[in-house]
C-alpha cells in the first residue's frame, strides 16, 4: 500500500480532497507500475490507449452480466487508499473468475475521472490485454465504472457497471474495436 504522509503538508485542502488526491496519486503510481507488457504482446501487438471520450460512453462496450458469488464479491467497495486501478484489476479478476482467466496478463490500465455537477464522483478504469490465443480476437478491453461514496474519513470506490470490447483480428473489422463478437 502506498503511504503518502507528507502529502497533506504540500496542499492545504479539505480532508475529502486530500483522500481523493492520495487515491489519484496512488492510482497513477500503480498504473505506471502495472503497464507491463508480456513478452508475447510486446513482440506481436502494440496496444493503443483508449480516448477519454470513448471510455466515457458505456454504450461503446458490451454490458457484462455476472452472477453468483462473483456479484457478491465484486460489489464490495474498494478503499480509496487502494487506488482506482488496483480496484479495477481486483474487480476484473472477480469478473473473469468463471472463465479461468484469473492470472491473465494485462497490457494497459487507464483511469479516467469524470467530475461533473450531475455525477461529481464518477471514474472509469479501462484494462486492455492483447496477444490472445484466439484466431478472431487480437485484444480485449474491459471497462469498469465506479462511483466514489462514503464519509470524508472513509471514502471508497463502488462499481457501477462492467463492459467489454474486442479488437478483431480478421475480416472487415480487422484492427477495429467493437462490442460485438468478431467474425
Short mmCIF file of N, CA and C in Angstrom, two decimals:
data_model
loop_
_atom_site.label_atom_id
_atom_site.label_comp_id
_atom_site.label_asym_id
_atom_site.label_seq_id
_atom_site.Cartn_x
_atom_site.Cartn_y
_atom_site.Cartn_z
N UNK A 1 0.84 -1.17 0.00
CA UNK A 1 0.00 0.00 0.00
C UNK A 1 0.88 1.23 0.00
N UNK A 2 0.49 2.25 -0.73
CA UNK A 2 1.23 3.49 -0.85
C UNK A 2 0.89 4.39 0.32
N UNK A 3 1.90 4.89 1.01
CA UNK A 3 1.69 5.76 2.14
C UNK A 3 2.22 7.14 1.79
N UNK A 4 1.37 8.14 1.84
CA UNK A 4 1.76 9.49 1.48
C UNK A 4 1.56 10.44 2.66
N UNK A 5 2.29 10.27 3.78
CA UNK A 5 2.04 11.09 4.96
C UNK A 5 2.37 12.56 4.75
N UNK A 6 3.30 12.89 3.90
CA UNK A 6 3.68 14.29 3.71
C UNK A 6 2.80 15.01 2.70
N UNK A 7 1.88 14.29 2.06
CA UNK A 7 1.06 14.89 1.02
C UNK A 7 0.19 16.00 1.57
N UNK A 8 -0.38 15.84 2.78
CA UNK A 8 -1.25 16.86 3.35
C UNK A 8 -0.51 18.17 3.58
N UNK A 9 0.78 18.12 3.83
CA UNK A 9 1.55 19.35 4.03
C UNK A 9 1.78 20.08 2.71
N UNK A 10 1.75 19.38 1.61
CA UNK A 10 2.00 20.00 0.32
C UNK A 10 0.82 20.83 -0.15
N UNK A 11 -0.39 20.34 0.05
CA UNK A 11 -1.57 21.03 -0.42
C UNK A 11 -2.56 21.22 0.73
N UNK A 12 -2.76 22.44 1.19
CA UNK A 12 -3.73 22.65 2.27
C UNK A 12 -5.15 22.60 1.70
N UNK A 13 -5.73 21.41 1.63
CA UNK A 13 -7.06 21.22 1.08
C UNK A 13 -7.89 20.42 2.06
N UNK A 14 -9.17 20.30 1.80
CA UNK A 14 -10.07 19.59 2.71
C UNK A 14 -9.72 18.12 2.79
N UNK A 15 -10.22 17.47 3.85
CA UNK A 15 -9.96 16.04 4.05
C UNK A 15 -10.44 15.21 2.87
N UNK A 16 -11.62 15.49 2.37
CA UNK A 16 -12.15 14.70 1.25
C UNK A 16 -11.25 14.86 0.03
N UNK A 17 -10.80 16.09 -0.23
CA UNK A 17 -9.91 16.31 -1.37
C UNK A 17 -8.56 15.65 -1.15
N UNK A 18 -8.08 15.68 0.10
CA UNK A 18 -6.79 15.05 0.40
C UNK A 18 -6.87 13.55 0.17
N UNK A 19 -7.96 12.91 0.65
CA UNK A 19 -8.12 11.47 0.44
C UNK A 19 -8.25 11.14 -1.04
N UNK A 20 -9.03 11.96 -1.76
CA UNK A 20 -9.20 11.73 -3.19
C UNK A 20 -7.88 11.93 -3.91
N UNK A 21 -7.14 12.97 -3.54
CA UNK A 21 -5.84 13.23 -4.17
C UNK A 21 -4.86 12.10 -3.90
N UNK A 22 -4.84 11.59 -2.67
CA UNK A 22 -3.96 10.45 -2.36
C UNK A 22 -4.33 9.25 -3.21
N UNK A 23 -5.63 9.01 -3.34
CA UNK A 23 -6.08 7.88 -4.17
C UNK A 23 -5.70 8.07 -5.63
N UNK A 24 -5.81 9.31 -6.12
CA UNK A 24 -5.44 9.58 -7.51
C UNK A 24 -3.95 9.38 -7.73
N UNK A 25 -3.15 9.87 -6.78
CA UNK A 25 -1.69 9.69 -6.91
C UNK A 25 -1.35 8.21 -6.81
N UNK A 26 -1.96 7.50 -5.86
CA UNK A 26 -1.70 6.07 -5.73
C UNK A 26 -2.09 5.34 -7.01
N UNK A 27 -3.24 5.71 -7.59
CA UNK A 27 -3.67 5.08 -8.85
C UNK A 27 -2.69 5.37 -9.97
N UNK A 28 -2.22 6.62 -10.03
CA UNK A 28 -1.27 6.98 -11.09
C UNK A 28 0.04 6.22 -10.94
N UNK A 29 0.56 6.15 -9.72
CA UNK A 29 1.80 5.42 -9.49
C UNK A 29 1.63 3.93 -9.77
N UNK A 30 0.49 3.38 -9.33
CA UNK A 30 0.24 1.97 -9.57
C UNK A 30 0.08 1.70 -11.05
N UNK A 31 -0.57 2.62 -11.76
CA UNK A 31 -0.76 2.39 -13.20
C UNK A 31 0.57 2.38 -13.93
N UNK A 32 1.51 3.21 -13.47
CA UNK A 32 2.83 3.18 -14.09
C UNK A 32 3.52 1.84 -13.87
N UNK A 33 3.32 1.28 -12.68
CA UNK A 33 3.97 0.00 -12.40
C UNK A 33 3.23 -1.17 -13.05
N UNK A 34 1.95 -0.99 -13.36
CA UNK A 34 1.18 -2.10 -13.93
C UNK A 34 1.16 -2.10 -15.45
N UNK A 35 1.68 -1.05 -16.07
CA UNK A 35 1.69 -1.01 -17.51
C UNK A 35 2.89 -1.82 -17.99
N UNK A 36 2.78 -3.10 -17.75
CA UNK A 36 3.83 -4.00 -18.20
C UNK A 36 3.28 -4.85 -19.33
N UNK A 37 4.11 -5.17 -20.23
CA UNK A 37 3.68 -5.90 -21.41
C UNK A 37 4.29 -7.29 -21.37
N UNK A 38 3.47 -8.29 -21.61
CA UNK A 38 4.01 -9.64 -21.67
C UNK A 38 4.95 -9.74 -22.87
N UNK A 39 5.87 -10.67 -22.83
CA UNK A 39 6.84 -10.76 -23.93
C UNK A 39 6.15 -11.06 -25.25
N UNK A 40 5.10 -11.88 -25.22
CA UNK A 40 4.39 -12.18 -26.46
C UNK A 40 3.70 -10.93 -27.00
N UNK A 41 3.04 -10.17 -26.11
CA UNK A 41 2.33 -8.98 -26.54
C UNK A 41 3.30 -7.92 -27.06
N UNK A 42 4.46 -7.81 -26.44
CA UNK A 42 5.43 -6.81 -26.86
C UNK A 42 5.94 -7.10 -28.27
N UNK A 43 6.02 -8.36 -28.62
CA UNK A 43 6.53 -8.74 -29.92
C UNK A 43 5.45 -8.65 -30.99
N UNK A 44 4.23 -9.08 -30.68
CA UNK A 44 3.23 -9.23 -31.72
C UNK A 44 2.22 -8.11 -31.83
N UNK A 45 1.96 -7.38 -30.78
CA UNK A 45 0.91 -6.37 -30.82
C UNK A 45 1.35 -5.10 -30.10
N UNK A 46 0.85 -3.99 -30.59
CA UNK A 46 1.02 -2.76 -29.83
C UNK A 46 -0.38 -2.32 -29.42
N UNK A 47 -0.55 -2.06 -28.15
CA UNK A 47 -1.85 -1.67 -27.62
C UNK A 47 -1.89 -0.16 -27.52
N UNK A 48 -2.88 0.42 -28.15
CA UNK A 48 -3.02 1.87 -28.08
C UNK A 48 -4.04 2.22 -27.00
N UNK A 49 -3.81 3.34 -26.33
CA UNK A 49 -4.75 3.75 -25.29
C UNK A 49 -6.11 4.11 -25.88
N UNK A 50 -7.13 4.00 -25.07
CA UNK A 50 -8.47 4.41 -25.45
C UNK A 50 -8.60 5.90 -25.19
N UNK A 51 -9.42 6.58 -25.97
CA UNK A 51 -9.61 8.02 -25.76
C UNK A 51 -10.55 8.24 -24.58
N UNK A 52 -10.43 9.39 -23.97
CA UNK A 52 -11.28 9.76 -22.83
C UNK A 52 -12.76 9.74 -23.23
N UNK A 53 -13.06 10.26 -24.42
CA UNK A 53 -14.45 10.32 -24.88
C UNK A 53 -15.02 8.92 -25.10
N UNK A 54 -14.23 8.03 -25.69
CA UNK A 54 -14.72 6.67 -25.93
C UNK A 54 -14.91 5.91 -24.62
N UNK A 55 -14.01 6.11 -23.67
CA UNK A 55 -14.13 5.44 -22.38
C UNK A 55 -15.33 5.94 -21.59
N UNK A 56 -15.73 7.18 -21.83
CA UNK A 56 -16.85 7.78 -21.09
C UNK A 56 -18.20 7.14 -21.45
N UNK A 57 -18.32 6.61 -22.64
CA UNK A 57 -19.62 6.11 -23.11
C UNK A 57 -19.76 4.61 -22.91
N UNK A 58 -20.60 4.19 -21.95
CA UNK A 58 -20.78 2.75 -21.73
C UNK A 58 -21.41 2.03 -22.91
N UNK A 59 -22.09 2.77 -23.79
CA UNK A 59 -22.71 2.14 -24.96
C UNK A 59 -21.67 1.62 -25.96
N UNK A 60 -20.41 2.05 -25.83
CA UNK A 60 -19.34 1.55 -26.69
C UNK A 60 -18.88 0.15 -26.30
N UNK A 61 -19.39 -0.36 -25.20
CA UNK A 61 -18.96 -1.65 -24.66
C UNK A 61 -20.16 -2.57 -24.48
N UNK A 62 -19.92 -3.85 -24.70
CA UNK A 62 -20.96 -4.86 -24.44
C UNK A 62 -21.09 -4.99 -22.93
N UNK A 63 -22.31 -4.84 -22.43
CA UNK A 63 -22.56 -4.96 -20.99
C UNK A 63 -22.33 -6.40 -20.55
N UNK A 64 -21.56 -6.58 -19.50
CA UNK A 64 -21.30 -7.92 -18.96
C UNK A 64 -22.21 -8.19 -17.78
N UNK A 65 -22.90 -9.29 -17.83
CA UNK A 65 -23.70 -9.72 -16.69
C UNK A 65 -22.88 -10.73 -15.90
N UNK A 66 -22.87 -10.57 -14.61
CA UNK A 66 -22.18 -11.55 -13.77
C UNK A 66 -23.16 -12.09 -12.75
N UNK A 67 -22.96 -13.32 -12.38
CA UNK A 67 -23.89 -13.99 -11.49
C UNK A 67 -23.16 -14.67 -10.35
N UNK A 68 -23.96 -15.16 -9.42
CA UNK A 68 -23.43 -15.98 -8.33
C UNK A 68 -22.54 -15.21 -7.38
N UNK A 69 -21.54 -15.91 -6.89
CA UNK A 69 -20.63 -15.34 -5.88
C UNK A 69 -19.86 -14.16 -6.42
N UNK A 70 -19.62 -14.12 -7.73
CA UNK A 70 -18.87 -13.00 -8.31
C UNK A 70 -19.58 -11.68 -8.07
N UNK A 71 -20.92 -11.68 -8.10
CA UNK A 71 -21.68 -10.45 -7.84
C UNK A 71 -21.45 -9.99 -6.41
N UNK A 72 -21.54 -10.93 -5.48
CA UNK A 72 -21.36 -10.58 -4.07
C UNK A 72 -19.98 -10.01 -3.81
N UNK A 73 -18.96 -10.67 -4.34
CA UNK A 73 -17.59 -10.21 -4.09
C UNK A 73 -17.27 -8.93 -4.85
N UNK A 74 -17.76 -8.80 -6.08
CA UNK A 74 -17.42 -7.61 -6.83
C UNK A 74 -18.19 -6.39 -6.37
N UNK A 75 -19.28 -6.57 -5.67
CA UNK A 75 -19.99 -5.39 -5.18
C UNK A 75 -19.37 -4.84 -3.90
N UNK A 76 -18.41 -5.52 -3.34
CA UNK A 76 -17.72 -4.99 -2.16
C UNK A 76 -16.94 -3.74 -2.56
N UNK A 77 -17.04 -2.69 -1.75
CA UNK A 77 -16.32 -1.45 -2.10
C UNK A 77 -14.81 -1.61 -1.95
N UNK A 78 -14.08 -0.77 -2.68
CA UNK A 78 -12.62 -0.71 -2.57
C UNK A 78 -12.24 0.59 -1.88
N UNK A 79 -11.37 0.51 -0.92
CA UNK A 79 -10.89 1.70 -0.24
C UNK A 79 -10.20 2.62 -1.23
N UNK A 80 -10.40 3.91 -1.06
CA UNK A 80 -9.74 4.88 -1.94
C UNK A 80 -8.24 4.79 -1.80
N UNK A 81 -7.76 4.34 -0.65
CA UNK A 81 -6.32 4.22 -0.42
C UNK A 81 -5.71 3.12 -1.29
N UNK A 82 -6.53 2.15 -1.69
CA UNK A 82 -6.04 1.07 -2.54
C UNK A 82 -5.68 1.58 -3.93
N UNK A 83 -6.39 2.58 -4.38
CA UNK A 83 -6.17 3.13 -5.71
C UNK A 83 -7.17 2.59 -6.70
N UNK A 84 -7.55 3.41 -7.64
CA UNK A 84 -8.60 3.07 -8.59
C UNK A 84 -8.19 1.95 -9.54
N UNK A 85 -6.97 1.96 -10.03
CA UNK A 85 -6.55 0.91 -10.97
C UNK A 85 -6.43 -0.42 -10.24
N UNK A 86 -5.90 -0.43 -9.03
CA UNK A 86 -5.83 -1.67 -8.26
C UNK A 86 -7.23 -2.21 -8.00
N UNK A 87 -8.17 -1.31 -7.73
CA UNK A 87 -9.56 -1.72 -7.52
C UNK A 87 -10.13 -2.31 -8.81
N UNK A 88 -9.87 -1.67 -9.94
CA UNK A 88 -10.34 -2.18 -11.23
C UNK A 88 -9.78 -3.56 -11.54
N UNK A 89 -8.49 -3.76 -11.28
CA UNK A 89 -7.88 -5.08 -11.51
C UNK A 89 -8.48 -6.14 -10.60
N UNK A 90 -8.76 -5.75 -9.36
CA UNK A 90 -9.39 -6.69 -8.42
C UNK A 90 -10.78 -7.09 -8.90
N UNK A 91 -11.57 -6.12 -9.37
CA UNK A 91 -12.92 -6.42 -9.86
C UNK A 91 -12.85 -7.27 -11.14
N UNK A 92 -11.89 -6.97 -12.00
CA UNK A 92 -11.74 -7.75 -13.23
C UNK A 92 -11.39 -9.20 -12.93
N UNK A 93 -10.56 -9.41 -11.94
CA UNK A 93 -10.21 -10.77 -11.53
C UNK A 93 -11.47 -11.53 -11.11
N UNK A 94 -12.36 -10.84 -10.40
CA UNK A 94 -13.62 -11.47 -9.98
C UNK A 94 -14.55 -11.72 -11.16
N UNK A 95 -14.60 -10.79 -12.10
CA UNK A 95 -15.45 -10.95 -13.27
C UNK A 95 -15.02 -12.18 -14.07
N UNK A 96 -13.72 -12.31 -14.27
CA UNK A 96 -13.19 -13.38 -15.12
C UNK A 96 -12.96 -14.69 -14.37
N UNK A 97 -13.30 -14.74 -13.11
CA UNK A 97 -13.03 -15.96 -12.34
C UNK A 97 -13.78 -17.17 -12.89
N UNK A 98 -14.92 -16.94 -13.50
CA UNK A 98 -15.70 -18.07 -14.01
C UNK A 98 -15.16 -18.63 -15.32
N UNK A 99 -14.24 -17.90 -15.97
CA UNK A 99 -13.72 -18.39 -17.24
C UNK A 99 -12.22 -18.71 -17.16
N UNK A 100 -11.77 -18.98 -15.95
CA UNK A 100 -10.39 -19.42 -15.70
C UNK A 100 -9.34 -18.48 -16.28
N UNK A 101 -9.58 -17.18 -16.18
CA UNK A 101 -8.61 -16.21 -16.67
C UNK A 101 -8.10 -15.35 -15.53
N UNK A 102 -8.03 -15.91 -14.36
CA UNK A 102 -7.63 -15.15 -13.18
C UNK A 102 -6.23 -14.59 -13.32
N UNK A 103 -5.32 -15.34 -13.90
CA UNK A 103 -3.93 -14.90 -13.99
C UNK A 103 -3.60 -14.29 -15.35
N UNK A 104 -4.57 -13.70 -15.99
CA UNK A 104 -4.35 -13.12 -17.31
C UNK A 104 -3.35 -11.97 -17.23
N UNK A 105 -2.58 -11.79 -18.29
CA UNK A 105 -1.63 -10.69 -18.41
C UNK A 105 -2.34 -9.50 -19.04
N UNK A 106 -2.33 -8.36 -18.38
CA UNK A 106 -2.94 -7.16 -18.93
C UNK A 106 -1.85 -6.21 -19.37
N UNK A 107 -2.04 -5.59 -20.53
CA UNK A 107 -1.02 -4.75 -21.13
C UNK A 107 -1.12 -3.29 -20.70
N UNK A 108 -2.34 -2.80 -20.48
CA UNK A 108 -2.52 -1.38 -20.24
C UNK A 108 -3.71 -1.18 -19.30
N UNK A 109 -3.53 -0.32 -18.32
CA UNK A 109 -4.61 0.06 -17.42
C UNK A 109 -4.69 1.58 -17.42
N UNK A 110 -5.89 2.11 -17.68
CA UNK A 110 -6.09 3.55 -17.73
C UNK A 110 -7.21 3.93 -16.78
N UNK A 111 -7.06 5.05 -16.10
CA UNK A 111 -8.10 5.56 -15.20
C UNK A 111 -8.56 6.92 -15.72
N UNK A 112 -9.86 7.11 -15.74
CA UNK A 112 -10.45 8.37 -16.18
C UNK A 112 -11.40 8.86 -15.09
N UNK A 113 -11.30 10.14 -14.77
CA UNK A 113 -12.18 10.74 -13.78
C UNK A 113 -13.09 11.72 -14.51
N UNK A 114 -14.39 11.64 -14.22
CA UNK A 114 -15.37 12.47 -14.90
C UNK A 114 -16.15 13.30 -13.89
N UNK A 115 -15.51 14.30 -13.30
CA UNK A 115 -16.25 15.13 -12.35
C UNK A 115 -17.23 16.04 -13.09
N UNK A 116 -18.46 16.05 -12.64
CA UNK A 116 -19.47 16.93 -13.20
C UNK A 116 -20.48 17.24 -12.10
N UNK A 117 -21.32 18.22 -12.34
CA UNK A 117 -22.33 18.55 -11.33
C UNK A 117 -23.32 17.40 -11.14
N UNK A 118 -23.66 16.72 -12.23
CA UNK A 118 -24.62 15.61 -12.16
C UNK A 118 -24.01 14.39 -11.47
N UNK A 119 -22.74 14.10 -11.75
CA UNK A 119 -22.06 12.95 -11.17
C UNK A 119 -20.66 13.38 -10.74
N UNK A 120 -20.56 14.02 -9.57
CA UNK A 120 -19.27 14.60 -9.18
C UNK A 120 -18.18 13.60 -8.82
N UNK A 121 -18.53 12.37 -8.63
CA UNK A 121 -17.54 11.41 -8.15
C UNK A 121 -17.55 10.14 -9.00
N UNK A 122 -17.46 10.30 -10.31
CA UNK A 122 -17.51 9.17 -11.23
C UNK A 122 -16.13 8.94 -11.83
N UNK A 123 -15.77 7.66 -11.96
CA UNK A 123 -14.49 7.29 -12.57
C UNK A 123 -14.66 6.00 -13.37
N UNK A 124 -13.79 5.83 -14.35
CA UNK A 124 -13.80 4.64 -15.20
C UNK A 124 -12.38 4.10 -15.30
N UNK A 125 -12.25 2.78 -15.19
CA UNK A 125 -10.97 2.11 -15.42
C UNK A 125 -11.14 1.26 -16.67
N UNK A 126 -10.20 1.39 -17.61
CA UNK A 126 -10.20 0.55 -18.81
C UNK A 126 -8.92 -0.27 -18.78
N UNK A 127 -9.08 -1.59 -18.82
CA UNK A 127 -7.95 -2.51 -18.74
C UNK A 127 -7.91 -3.32 -20.03
N UNK A 128 -6.75 -3.31 -20.69
CA UNK A 128 -6.61 -3.94 -22.00
C UNK A 128 -5.61 -5.08 -21.94
N UNK A 129 -5.90 -6.13 -22.67
CA UNK A 129 -4.92 -7.21 -22.84
C UNK A 129 -4.92 -7.62 -24.30
N UNK A 130 -3.73 -7.97 -24.76
CA UNK A 130 -3.57 -8.35 -26.17
C UNK A 130 -2.79 -9.66 -26.25
N UNK A 131 -2.50 -10.07 -27.48
CA UNK A 131 -1.76 -11.31 -27.68
C UNK A 131 -2.58 -12.53 -27.29
N UNK A 132 -3.87 -12.46 -27.52
CA UNK A 132 -4.75 -13.57 -27.15
C UNK A 132 -4.53 -14.77 -28.05
N UNK A 133 -4.72 -15.92 -27.51
CA UNK A 133 -4.60 -17.16 -28.28
C UNK A 133 -5.96 -17.46 -28.92
N UNK A 134 -6.34 -16.61 -29.86
CA UNK A 134 -7.64 -16.70 -30.49
C UNK A 134 -7.45 -16.34 -31.96
N UNK A 135 -8.15 -17.04 -32.85
CA UNK A 135 -7.97 -16.76 -34.27
C UNK A 135 -8.84 -15.62 -34.78
N UNK A 136 -9.73 -15.07 -33.94
CA UNK A 136 -10.58 -13.98 -34.40
C UNK A 136 -10.45 -12.70 -33.57
N UNK A 137 -9.93 -12.79 -32.36
CA UNK A 137 -9.82 -11.63 -31.47
C UNK A 137 -8.35 -11.41 -31.12
N UNK A 138 -7.84 -10.21 -31.36
CA UNK A 138 -6.44 -9.93 -31.03
C UNK A 138 -6.28 -9.28 -29.66
N UNK A 139 -7.34 -8.60 -29.17
CA UNK A 139 -7.25 -7.94 -27.87
C UNK A 139 -8.65 -7.74 -27.29
N UNK A 140 -8.69 -7.51 -25.98
CA UNK A 140 -9.93 -7.21 -25.27
C UNK A 140 -9.70 -6.00 -24.38
N UNK A 141 -10.74 -5.20 -24.23
CA UNK A 141 -10.74 -4.07 -23.30
C UNK A 141 -11.91 -4.24 -22.34
N UNK A 142 -11.63 -4.12 -21.08
CA UNK A 142 -12.68 -4.16 -20.07
C UNK A 142 -12.87 -2.76 -19.51
N UNK A 143 -14.11 -2.32 -19.41
CA UNK A 143 -14.45 -1.02 -18.85
C UNK A 143 -15.20 -1.26 -17.54
N UNK A 144 -14.67 -0.69 -16.47
CA UNK A 144 -15.29 -0.83 -15.16
C UNK A 144 -15.52 0.57 -14.62
N UNK A 145 -16.79 0.92 -14.41
CA UNK A 145 -17.09 2.26 -13.91
C UNK A 145 -17.36 2.20 -12.41
N UNK A 146 -16.97 3.28 -11.75
CA UNK A 146 -17.06 3.38 -10.29
C UNK A 146 -17.67 4.71 -9.88
N UNK A 147 -18.21 4.71 -8.66
CA UNK A 147 -18.68 5.94 -8.03
C UNK A 147 -18.04 6.01 -6.66
N UNK A 148 -17.57 7.19 -6.30
CA UNK A 148 -16.94 7.40 -5.01
C UNK A 148 -18.03 7.70 -3.99
N UNK A 149 -18.06 6.91 -2.91
CA UNK A 149 -19.09 7.07 -1.87
C UNK A 149 -18.45 7.00 -0.51
N UNK A 150 -19.19 7.51 0.46
CA UNK A 150 -18.76 7.39 1.85
C UNK A 150 -18.51 8.72 2.51
N UNK A 151 -18.18 8.63 3.78
CA UNK A 151 -17.84 9.80 4.57
C UNK A 151 -16.43 10.24 4.19
N UNK A 152 -16.12 11.53 4.36
CA UNK A 152 -14.77 12.00 4.01
C UNK A 152 -13.65 11.19 4.67
N UNK A 153 -13.89 10.65 5.83
CA UNK A 153 -12.85 9.87 6.51
C UNK A 153 -12.80 8.42 6.04
N UNK A 154 -13.79 8.00 5.26
CA UNK A 154 -13.87 6.59 4.84
C UNK A 154 -14.42 6.48 3.42
N UNK A 155 -13.76 7.10 2.46
CA UNK A 155 -14.21 7.06 1.08
C UNK A 155 -13.85 5.73 0.44
N UNK A 156 -14.73 5.26 -0.45
CA UNK A 156 -14.43 4.02 -1.17
C UNK A 156 -15.07 4.07 -2.55
N UNK A 157 -14.48 3.27 -3.46
CA UNK A 157 -14.99 3.15 -4.82
C UNK A 157 -16.00 2.01 -4.86
N UNK A 158 -17.17 2.27 -5.46
CA UNK A 158 -18.22 1.26 -5.62
C UNK A 158 -18.44 1.06 -7.12
N UNK A 159 -18.41 -0.20 -7.57
CA UNK A 159 -18.57 -0.44 -9.00
C UNK A 159 -20.00 -0.15 -9.42
N UNK A 160 -20.13 0.30 -10.65
CA UNK A 160 -21.43 0.65 -11.22
C UNK A 160 -21.76 -0.27 -12.40
N UNK A 161 -20.77 -0.50 -13.28
CA UNK A 161 -21.04 -1.27 -14.49
C UNK A 161 -19.75 -1.87 -15.03
N UNK A 162 -19.90 -3.01 -15.70
CA UNK A 162 -18.79 -3.66 -16.41
C UNK A 162 -19.15 -3.73 -17.89
N UNK A 163 -18.12 -3.64 -18.72
CA UNK A 163 -18.35 -3.81 -20.15
C UNK A 163 -17.08 -4.33 -20.82
N UNK A 164 -17.22 -4.79 -22.06
CA UNK A 164 -16.06 -5.33 -22.79
C UNK A 164 -16.13 -4.91 -24.25
N UNK A 165 -14.96 -4.76 -24.86
CA UNK A 165 -14.81 -4.55 -26.30
C UNK A 165 -13.80 -5.57 -26.81
N UNK A 166 -13.92 -5.89 -28.09
CA UNK A 166 -13.00 -6.82 -28.73
C UNK A 166 -12.32 -6.14 -29.90
N UNK A 167 -11.03 -6.41 -30.10
CA UNK A 167 -10.34 -5.95 -31.29
C UNK A 167 -10.23 -7.14 -32.23
N UNK A 168 -10.87 -7.01 -33.38
CA UNK A 168 -10.93 -8.14 -34.31
C UNK A 168 -9.60 -8.33 -35.02
N UNK A 169 -9.33 -9.58 -35.34
CA UNK A 169 -8.07 -9.95 -35.98
C UNK A 169 -8.23 -10.15 -37.48
N UNK A 170 -9.45 -10.41 -37.93
CA UNK A 170 -9.64 -10.71 -39.36
C UNK A 170 -10.97 -10.13 -39.84
N UNK A 171 -11.20 -10.25 -41.12
CA UNK A 171 -12.45 -9.78 -41.72
C UNK A 171 -12.48 -8.27 -41.91
N UNK A 172 -13.67 -7.75 -42.19
CA UNK A 172 -13.80 -6.31 -42.45
C UNK A 172 -13.63 -5.47 -41.19
N UNK A 173 -13.58 -6.09 -40.02
CA UNK A 173 -13.38 -5.36 -38.77
C UNK A 173 -11.97 -5.54 -38.22
N UNK A 174 -11.06 -6.07 -39.01
CA UNK A 174 -9.69 -6.32 -38.55
C UNK A 174 -9.05 -5.03 -38.03
N UNK A 175 -8.51 -5.11 -36.81
CA UNK A 175 -7.85 -3.97 -36.20
C UNK A 175 -8.79 -2.98 -35.53
N UNK A 176 -10.09 -3.17 -35.66
CA UNK A 176 -11.07 -2.24 -35.09
C UNK A 176 -11.64 -2.80 -33.80
N UNK A 177 -12.03 -1.88 -32.91
CA UNK A 177 -12.66 -2.25 -31.64
C UNK A 177 -14.16 -2.29 -31.81
N UNK A 178 -14.79 -3.33 -31.27
CA UNK A 178 -16.24 -3.50 -31.38
C UNK A 178 -16.77 -4.14 -30.09
N UNK A 179 -18.03 -3.87 -29.81
CA UNK A 179 -18.67 -4.54 -28.67
C UNK A 179 -19.30 -5.86 -29.08
N UNK A 180 -19.32 -6.11 -30.38
CA UNK A 180 -19.89 -7.36 -30.90
C UNK A 180 -18.78 -8.41 -31.06
N UNK A 181 -19.18 -9.67 -31.14
CA UNK A 181 -18.21 -10.72 -31.36
C UNK A 181 -17.57 -10.57 -32.73
N UNK A 182 -16.32 -10.90 -32.83
CA UNK A 182 -15.58 -10.79 -34.09
C UNK A 182 -15.87 -11.97 -35.00
N UNK A 183 -15.80 -11.75 -36.34
CA UNK A 183 -16.06 -12.85 -37.28
C UNK A 183 -14.93 -13.87 -37.29
#
